[in-house]
Amino acid sequence: GNSVTQMEGPVTLSEEAFLTINCTYTATGYPSLFWYVQYPGEGLQLLLKATKADDKGSNKGFEATYRKETTSFHLEKGSVQVSDSAVYFCALRGGTNAGKSTFGDGTTLTVKP
Amino acid sequence: EPEVTQTPSHQVTQMGQEVILRCVPISNHLYFYWYRQILGQKVEFLVSFYNNEISEKSEIFDDQFSVERPDGSNFTLKIRSTKLEDSAMYFCASMGDAGNTIYFGEGSWLTVV
């Protein structure tokens, strides 16, 4: 079945540092890939997505490229801010339109001033 | 921007009691989901619902759980007899027919004591 493996956390960075959170997946067919963010005490928010190989999703300075050859969807940001502190979840959805999403374990990011 | 709304935001219930969590999906969406997240753990799929019936469910979604779309706007999750291990954040989500992005609500935090 489908699975998502995320870089283990927690990750602690200083403000303006470069961020990478690794995500690899196992799936049949051609899944869509997502990054969700969960700020403290809040729900899940879609951060970005990519629906086919070589697509790049981007939002709020974050980027991730759908790499089919390495089955990866790593999240990057060039310069993190304190407000980026949150839990980040990589997820995939494949198969039919009613198909469930499969989430990674989540990576907690803390950005210090 | 349209959003998925959930009520209650937090509920405390005694073990063995029935709980109903309510969701109003995004208008015109046709696919509905419930997920849960036990504190500090990953987001887990419970059930998907389309065309007034369950399209997929996980092993977690046993006979104690049920879903219903009683009218044109609400989508409910019922836990018939709650257990301590049902304590979690429950997320409702919906997806439109044309797209493949699932939008999540803010979550309902259930505490079973």
Tab-separated table of C-alpha atoms in Angstrom:
chain	number	residue	atom	x	y	z
A	1	GLY	CA	0.000	0.000	0.000
A	2	ASN	CA	0.899	3.662	-0.029
A	3	SER	CA	3.322	5.031	2.523
A	4	VAL	CA	5.150	8.273	3.292
A	5	THR	CA	8.427	8.565	5.133
A	6	GLN	CA	9.426	11.899	6.541
A	7	MET	CA	12.635	13.174	7.979
A	8	GLU	CA	12.578	12.701	11.706
A	9	GLY	CA	12.376	15.740	13.889
A	10	PRO	CA	12.399	17.880	15.731
A	11	VAL	CA	14.271	20.399	13.635
A	12	THR	CA	15.568	23.570	15.259
A	13	LEU	CA	16.907	26.405	13.136
A	14	SER	CA	17.897	29.999	13.566
A	15	GLU	CA	15.939	32.684	11.778
A	16	GLU	CA	16.975	33.115	8.119
A	17	ALA	CA	18.503	29.629	7.955
A	18	PHE	CA	17.836	27.301	5.035
A	19	LEU	CA	15.254	24.587	5.622
A	20	THR	CA	14.981	21.143	4.096
A	21	ILE	CA	12.518	18.528	5.296
A	22	ASN	CA	12.918	15.275	3.435
A	23	CYS	CA	9.953	13.247	2.269
A	24	THR	CA	9.949	10.040	0.277
A	25	TYR	CA	6.995	7.960	-0.706
A	26	THR	CA	5.915	4.547	-1.893
A	27	ALA	CA	2.843	4.337	-4.066
A	28	THR	CA	1.402	2.602	-7.051
A	29	GLY	CA	0.616	4.652	-10.099
A	30	TYR	CA	0.940	8.408	-10.099
A	31	PRO	CA	-0.072	9.919	-6.787
A	32	SER	CA	-0.541	13.582	-6.013
A	33	LEU	CA	1.774	14.922	-3.331
A	34	PHE	CA	1.085	17.487	-0.640
A	35	TRP	CA	2.652	19.345	2.212
A	36	TYR	CA	0.377	20.361	5.071
A	37	VAL	CA	1.295	22.617	7.969
A	38	GLN	CA	-0.148	22.539	11.464
A	39	TYR	CA	0.518	25.599	13.590
A	40	PRO	CA	0.304	25.185	17.380
A	41	GLY	CA	-3.265	24.604	18.472
A	42	GLU	CA	-4.639	24.740	14.947
A	43	GLY	CA	-5.822	22.371	12.252
A	44	LEU	CA	-4.190	21.202	9.065
A	45	GLN	CA	-3.595	23.744	6.345
A	46	LEU	CA	-2.579	22.901	2.825
A	47	LEU	CA	0.820	24.458	2.194
A	48	LEU	CA	1.534	23.306	-1.344
A	49	LYS	CA	0.919	20.475	-3.743
A	50	ALA	CA	2.150	18.835	-6.945
A	51	THR	CA	0.092	16.535	-9.079
A	52	LYS	CA	2.585	15.115	-11.570
A	53	ALA	CA	6.251	14.371	-11.991
A	54	ASP	CA	8.570	17.395	-12.152
A	55	ASP	CA	5.820	19.736	-10.932
A	56	LYS	CA	6.992	22.250	-8.370
A	57	GLY	CA	4.587	23.366	-5.695
A	58	SER	CA	5.264	26.659	-3.980
A	59	ASN	CA	3.652	28.886	-1.387
A	60	LYS	CA	4.812	31.402	1.227
A	61	GLY	CA	8.437	30.909	0.196
A	62	PHE	CA	8.246	27.136	0.549
A	63	GLU	CA	8.904	24.868	-2.426
A	64	ALA	CA	8.812	21.176	-3.184
A	65	THR	CA	9.437	19.352	-6.444
A	66	TYR	CA	7.792	16.069	-7.358
A	67	ARG	CA	10.694	13.735	-8.217
A	68	LYS	CA	9.394	10.475	-9.569
A	69	GLU	CA	12.843	9.014	-10.172
A	70	THR	CA	13.735	9.327	-6.496
A	71	THR	CA	10.118	9.110	-5.220
A	72	SER	CA	10.707	12.252	-3.221
A	73	PHE	CA	8.970	15.528	-2.428
A	74	HIS	CA	11.375	17.412	-0.186
A	75	LEU	CA	10.214	20.678	1.341
A	76	GLU	CA	12.573	23.643	1.177
A	77	LYS	CA	12.627	27.261	2.200
A	78	GLY	CA	15.531	29.609	1.679
A	79	SER	CA	15.105	31.718	4.796
A	80	VAL	CA	12.880	30.608	7.639
A	81	GLN	CA	11.101	32.905	10.063
A	82	VAL	CA	10.000	32.404	13.654
A	83	SER	CA	6.435	32.319	12.378
A	84	ASP	CA	7.253	29.178	10.368
A	85	SER	CA	7.482	27.183	13.585
A	86	ALA	CA	4.936	24.396	13.155
A	87	VAL	CA	4.538	20.726	12.374
A	88	TYR	CA	4.881	19.857	8.691
A	89	PHE	CA	3.227	16.800	7.186
A	90	CYS	CA	4.026	15.264	3.843
A	91	ALA	CA	1.096	13.405	2.297
A	92	LEU	CA	0.107	11.618	-0.844
A	93	ARG	CA	-3.122	10.734	-2.476
A	94	GLY	CA	-3.433	8.318	-5.336
A	95	GLY	CA	-5.876	6.131	-7.118
A	96	THR	CA	-9.467	7.160	-7.484
A	97	ASN	CA	-10.858	10.569	-6.671
A	98	ALA	CA	-12.265	9.173	-3.465
A	99	GLY	CA	-8.868	7.876	-2.453
A	100	LYS	CA	-7.655	8.559	1.044
A	101	SER	CA	-4.615	10.631	1.858
A	102	THR	CA	-1.665	8.944	3.503
A	103	PHE	CA	0.372	11.108	5.843
A	104	GLY	CA	3.919	11.005	7.062
A	105	ASP	CA	4.671	11.185	10.770
A	106	GLY	CA	5.150	14.939	10.717
A	107	THR	CA	8.263	17.000	11.381
A	108	THR	CA	8.267	19.628	14.096
A	109	LEU	CA	10.135	22.782	13.120
A	110	THR	CA	11.181	25.350	15.681
A	111	VAL	CA	12.745	28.575	14.459
A	112	LYS	CA	14.601	30.658	17.024
A	113	PRO	CA	15.203	34.398	16.717
B	1	GLU	CA	-12.191	31.589	1.013
B	2	PRO	CA	-14.559	28.662	1.590
B	3	GLU	CA	-13.681	26.466	4.508
B	4	VAL	CA	-14.635	23.291	6.272
B	5	THR	CA	-16.136	24.016	9.675
B	6	GLN	CA	-16.290	21.631	12.598
B	7	THR	CA	-18.116	21.604	15.901
B	8	PRO	CA	-17.452	21.286	18.737
B	9	SER	CA	-13.884	22.475	18.852
B	10	HIS	CA	-13.363	20.576	22.079
B	11	GLN	CA	-15.462	17.972	23.859
B	12	VAL	CA	-14.860	16.043	27.045
B	13	THR	CA	-16.916	12.903	27.485
B	14	GLN	CA	-17.054	9.960	29.841
B	15	MET	CA	-15.989	6.546	28.672
B	16	GLY	CA	-18.921	4.630	27.233
B	17	GLN	CA	-20.835	7.711	26.173
B	18	GLU	CA	-21.888	8.414	22.620
B	19	VAL	CA	-20.297	11.335	20.826
B	20	ILE	CA	-21.304	13.069	17.617
B	21	LEU	CA	-18.816	15.298	15.859
B	22	ARG	CA	-20.240	17.615	13.260
B	23	CYS	CA	-18.805	19.014	10.091
B	24	VAL	CA	-19.999	21.364	7.402
B	25	PRO	CA	-17.952	20.640	4.289
B	26	ILE	CA	-17.260	23.196	1.622
B	27	SER	CA	-20.370	23.873	-0.405
B	28	ASN	CA	-20.531	21.906	-3.670
B	29	HIS	CA	-17.917	19.421	-2.532
B	30	LEU	CA	-18.856	15.816	-3.089
B	31	TYR	CA	-16.200	13.781	-1.258
B	32	PHE	CA	-16.031	13.790	2.514
B	33	TYR	CA	-13.535	12.371	4.958
B	34	TRP	CA	-12.763	11.906	8.606
B	35	TYR	CA	-9.233	11.624	9.917
B	36	ARG	CA	-7.900	11.524	13.423
B	37	GLN	CA	-4.671	12.503	15.099
B	38	ILE	CA	-3.804	11.112	18.487
B	39	LEU	CA	-1.720	13.635	20.414
B	40	GLY	CA	1.799	13.757	19.042
B	41	GLN	CA	1.170	11.125	16.407
B	42	LYS	CA	0.504	11.066	12.703
B	43	VAL	CA	-2.754	11.894	10.977
B	44	GLU	CA	-4.691	8.683	10.317
B	45	PHE	CA	-7.413	8.065	7.784
B	46	LEU	CA	-10.740	6.870	9.154
B	47	VAL	CA	-13.310	6.944	6.376
B	48	SER	CA	-14.252	8.457	3.045
B	49	PHE	CA	-17.811	9.100	1.932
B	50	TYR	CA	-19.225	9.745	-1.513
B	51	ASN	CA	-22.674	9.607	-3.037
B	52	ASN	CA	-24.264	8.918	0.335
B	53	GLU	CA	-22.217	5.895	1.138
B	54	ILE	CA	-18.863	4.918	2.586
B	55	SER	CA	-16.328	4.461	-0.196
B	56	GLU	CA	-13.405	3.391	1.948
B	57	LYS	CA	-12.657	2.874	5.604
B	58	SER	CA	-9.643	1.962	7.671
B	59	GLU	CA	-9.194	-0.712	10.304
B	60	ILE	CA	-9.688	1.961	12.947
B	61	PHE	CA	-13.227	2.579	11.711
B	62	ASP	CA	-14.875	-0.355	13.452
B	63	ASP	CA	-18.495	-0.936	14.406
B	64	GLN	CA	-18.299	1.758	17.070
B	65	PHE	CA	-17.981	4.394	14.375
B	66	SER	CA	-20.544	5.590	11.891
B	67	VAL	CA	-20.910	8.502	9.515
B	68	GLU	CA	-23.946	10.209	8.180
B	69	ARG	CA	-24.900	13.041	5.919
B	70	PRO	CA	-28.333	13.782	7.359
B	71	ASP	CA	-29.042	16.794	5.177
B	72	GLY	CA	-27.455	18.724	2.366
B	73	SER	CA	-24.850	20.418	4.480
B	74	ASN	CA	-23.760	18.407	7.530
B	75	PHE	CA	-21.461	15.410	7.701
B	76	THR	CA	-21.280	13.721	11.090
B	77	LEU	CA	-19.057	11.191	12.799
B	78	LYS	CA	-20.638	9.194	15.609
B	79	ILE	CA	-18.727	7.151	18.130
B	80	ARG	CA	-21.246	4.892	19.778
B	81	SER	CA	-19.444	3.994	22.992
B	82	THR	CA	-16.279	5.958	23.507
B	83	LYS	CA	-13.075	4.437	24.840
B	84	LEU	CA	-10.095	6.145	26.404
B	85	GLU	CA	-8.080	5.461	23.275
B	86	ASP	CA	-10.571	7.444	21.184
B	87	SER	CA	-9.103	10.613	22.663
B	88	ALA	CA	-7.735	12.470	19.671
B	89	MET	CA	-8.174	15.393	17.325
B	90	TYR	CA	-10.713	14.486	14.667
B	91	PHE	CA	-10.444	16.255	11.339
B	92	CYS	CA	-13.181	16.497	8.791
B	93	ALA	CA	-12.209	17.131	5.191
B	94	SER	CA	-13.870	17.582	1.856
B	95	MET	CA	-12.940	17.627	-1.794
B	96	GLY	CA	-14.648	18.965	-4.853
B	97	ASP	CA	-15.434	16.867	-7.846
B	98	ALA	CA	-13.016	18.469	-10.236
B	99	GLY	CA	-9.993	18.959	-8.053
B	100	ASN	CA	-7.829	16.614	-6.090
B	101	THR	CA	-7.014	18.765	-3.091
B	102	ILE	CA	-8.556	17.778	0.206
B	103	TYR	CA	-9.398	20.706	2.499
B	104	PHE	CA	-9.354	20.115	6.216
B	105	GLY	CA	-11.341	21.664	9.005
B	106	GLU	CA	-9.825	23.028	12.200
B	107	GLY	CA	-10.482	19.789	14.012
B	108	SER	CA	-12.525	18.657	17.005
B	109	TRP	CA	-10.516	17.711	20.030
B	110	LEU	CA	-12.148	14.783	21.846
B	111	THR	CA	-11.065	13.856	25.354
B	112	VAL	CA	-12.477	10.655	26.827
B	113	VAL	CA	-12.151	10.373	30.602
